[in-house]
mmCIF file of C-alpha atoms in Angstrom:
data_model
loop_
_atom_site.group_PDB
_atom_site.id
_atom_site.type_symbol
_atom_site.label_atom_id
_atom_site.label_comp_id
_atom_site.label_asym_id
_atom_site.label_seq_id
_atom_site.Cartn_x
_atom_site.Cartn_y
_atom_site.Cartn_z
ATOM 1 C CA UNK A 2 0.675 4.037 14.300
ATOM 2 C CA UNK A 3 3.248 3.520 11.202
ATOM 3 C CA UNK A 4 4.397 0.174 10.441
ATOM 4 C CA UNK A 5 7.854 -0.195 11.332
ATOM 5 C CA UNK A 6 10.324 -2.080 8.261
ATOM 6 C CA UNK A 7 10.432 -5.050 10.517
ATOM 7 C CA UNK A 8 6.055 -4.955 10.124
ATOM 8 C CA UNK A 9 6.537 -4.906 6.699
ATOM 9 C CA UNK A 10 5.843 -7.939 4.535
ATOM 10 C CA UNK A 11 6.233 -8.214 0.212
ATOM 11 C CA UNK A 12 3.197 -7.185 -0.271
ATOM 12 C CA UNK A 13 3.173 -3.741 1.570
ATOM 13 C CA UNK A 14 2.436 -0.631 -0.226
ATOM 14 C CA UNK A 15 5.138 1.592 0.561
ATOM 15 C CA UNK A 16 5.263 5.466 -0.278
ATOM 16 C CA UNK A 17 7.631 7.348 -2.231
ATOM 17 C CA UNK A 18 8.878 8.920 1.143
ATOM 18 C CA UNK A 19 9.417 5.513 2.714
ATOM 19 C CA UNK A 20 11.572 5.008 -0.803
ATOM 20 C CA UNK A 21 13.226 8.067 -1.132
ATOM 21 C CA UNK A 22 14.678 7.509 2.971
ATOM 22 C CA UNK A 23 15.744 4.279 2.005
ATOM 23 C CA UNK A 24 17.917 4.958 -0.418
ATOM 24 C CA UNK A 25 18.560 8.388 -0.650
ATOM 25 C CA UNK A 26 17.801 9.541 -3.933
ATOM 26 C CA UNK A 27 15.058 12.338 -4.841
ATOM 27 C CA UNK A 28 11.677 11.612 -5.953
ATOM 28 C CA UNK A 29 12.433 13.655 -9.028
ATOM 29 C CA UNK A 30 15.542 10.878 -9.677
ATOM 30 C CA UNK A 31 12.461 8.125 -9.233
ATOM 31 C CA UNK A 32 9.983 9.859 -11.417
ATOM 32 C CA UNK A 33 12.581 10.128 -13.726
ATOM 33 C CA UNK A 34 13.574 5.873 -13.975
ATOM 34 C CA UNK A 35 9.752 5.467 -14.319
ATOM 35 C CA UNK A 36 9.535 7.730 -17.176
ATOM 36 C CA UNK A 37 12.501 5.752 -18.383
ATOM 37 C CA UNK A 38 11.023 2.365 -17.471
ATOM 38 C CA UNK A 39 13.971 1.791 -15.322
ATOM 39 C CA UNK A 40 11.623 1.646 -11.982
ATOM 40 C CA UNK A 41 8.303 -0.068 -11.416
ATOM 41 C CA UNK A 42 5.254 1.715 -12.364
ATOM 42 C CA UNK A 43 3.273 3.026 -8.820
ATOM 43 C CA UNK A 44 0.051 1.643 -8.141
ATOM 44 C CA UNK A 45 -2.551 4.412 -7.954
ATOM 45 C CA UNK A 46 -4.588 4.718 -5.183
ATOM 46 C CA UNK A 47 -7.162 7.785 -5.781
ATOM 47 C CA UNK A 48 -4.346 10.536 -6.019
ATOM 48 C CA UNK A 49 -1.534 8.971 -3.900
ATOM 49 C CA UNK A 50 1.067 6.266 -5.373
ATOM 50 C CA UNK A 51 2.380 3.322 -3.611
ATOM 51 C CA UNK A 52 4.265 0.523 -4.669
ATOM 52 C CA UNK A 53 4.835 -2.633 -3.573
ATOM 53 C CA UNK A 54 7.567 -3.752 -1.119
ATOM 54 C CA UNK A 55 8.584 -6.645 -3.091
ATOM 55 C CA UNK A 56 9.358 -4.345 -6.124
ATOM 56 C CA UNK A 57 11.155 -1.731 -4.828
ATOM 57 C CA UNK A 58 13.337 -4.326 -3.272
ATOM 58 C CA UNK A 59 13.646 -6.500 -6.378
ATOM 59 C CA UNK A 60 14.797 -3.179 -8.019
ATOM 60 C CA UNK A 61 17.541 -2.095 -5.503
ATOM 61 C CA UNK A 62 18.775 -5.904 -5.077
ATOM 62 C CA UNK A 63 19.580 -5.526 -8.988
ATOM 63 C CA UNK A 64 21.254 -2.548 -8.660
ATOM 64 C CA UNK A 65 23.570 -3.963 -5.631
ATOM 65 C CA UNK A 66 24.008 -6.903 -7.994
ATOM 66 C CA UNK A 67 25.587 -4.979 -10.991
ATOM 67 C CA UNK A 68 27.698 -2.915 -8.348
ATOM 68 C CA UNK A 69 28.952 -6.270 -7.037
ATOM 69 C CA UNK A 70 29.847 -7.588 -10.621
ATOM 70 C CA UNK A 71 31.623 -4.257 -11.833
ATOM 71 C CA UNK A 72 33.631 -4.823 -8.811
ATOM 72 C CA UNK A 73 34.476 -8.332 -9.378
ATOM 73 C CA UNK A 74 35.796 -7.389 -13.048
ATOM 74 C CA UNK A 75 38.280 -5.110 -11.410
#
């Protein structure tokens, strides 16, 4: 049975799917910020990548956080 988010702790491995339904960008727009360095590199496992919860949220709690502050300079 999959995890639900409330199973979820920091150190989950997440999937690019889980990612990619969370905040509705592309994979391509992911692959893309990695290449960039702009997105945490996945952890490989065999053929499949997975990062971990803690990053991916790390990353969109920065992006929230500049949206906040453009909006506070307005």
């Amino acid at each position: 049975m999959p995890k639900t988010r409330s199973d979820l702790t920091e150190d989950s491995l997440i999937d690019l799917k889980y990612i990619t339904n969370d905040s509705g960008f592309t994979a391509k727009y992911f692959y893309s910020l990695i290449k960039r360095g702009e997105f945490p590199i996945p952890i490989k496992l065999g053929r499949s990548s997975r990062w971990l919860l803690k990053d991916y949220s790390e990353w969109k709690a920065r992006h929230i956080g500049r949206r906040d502050s453009r909006q506070r300079l307005k």
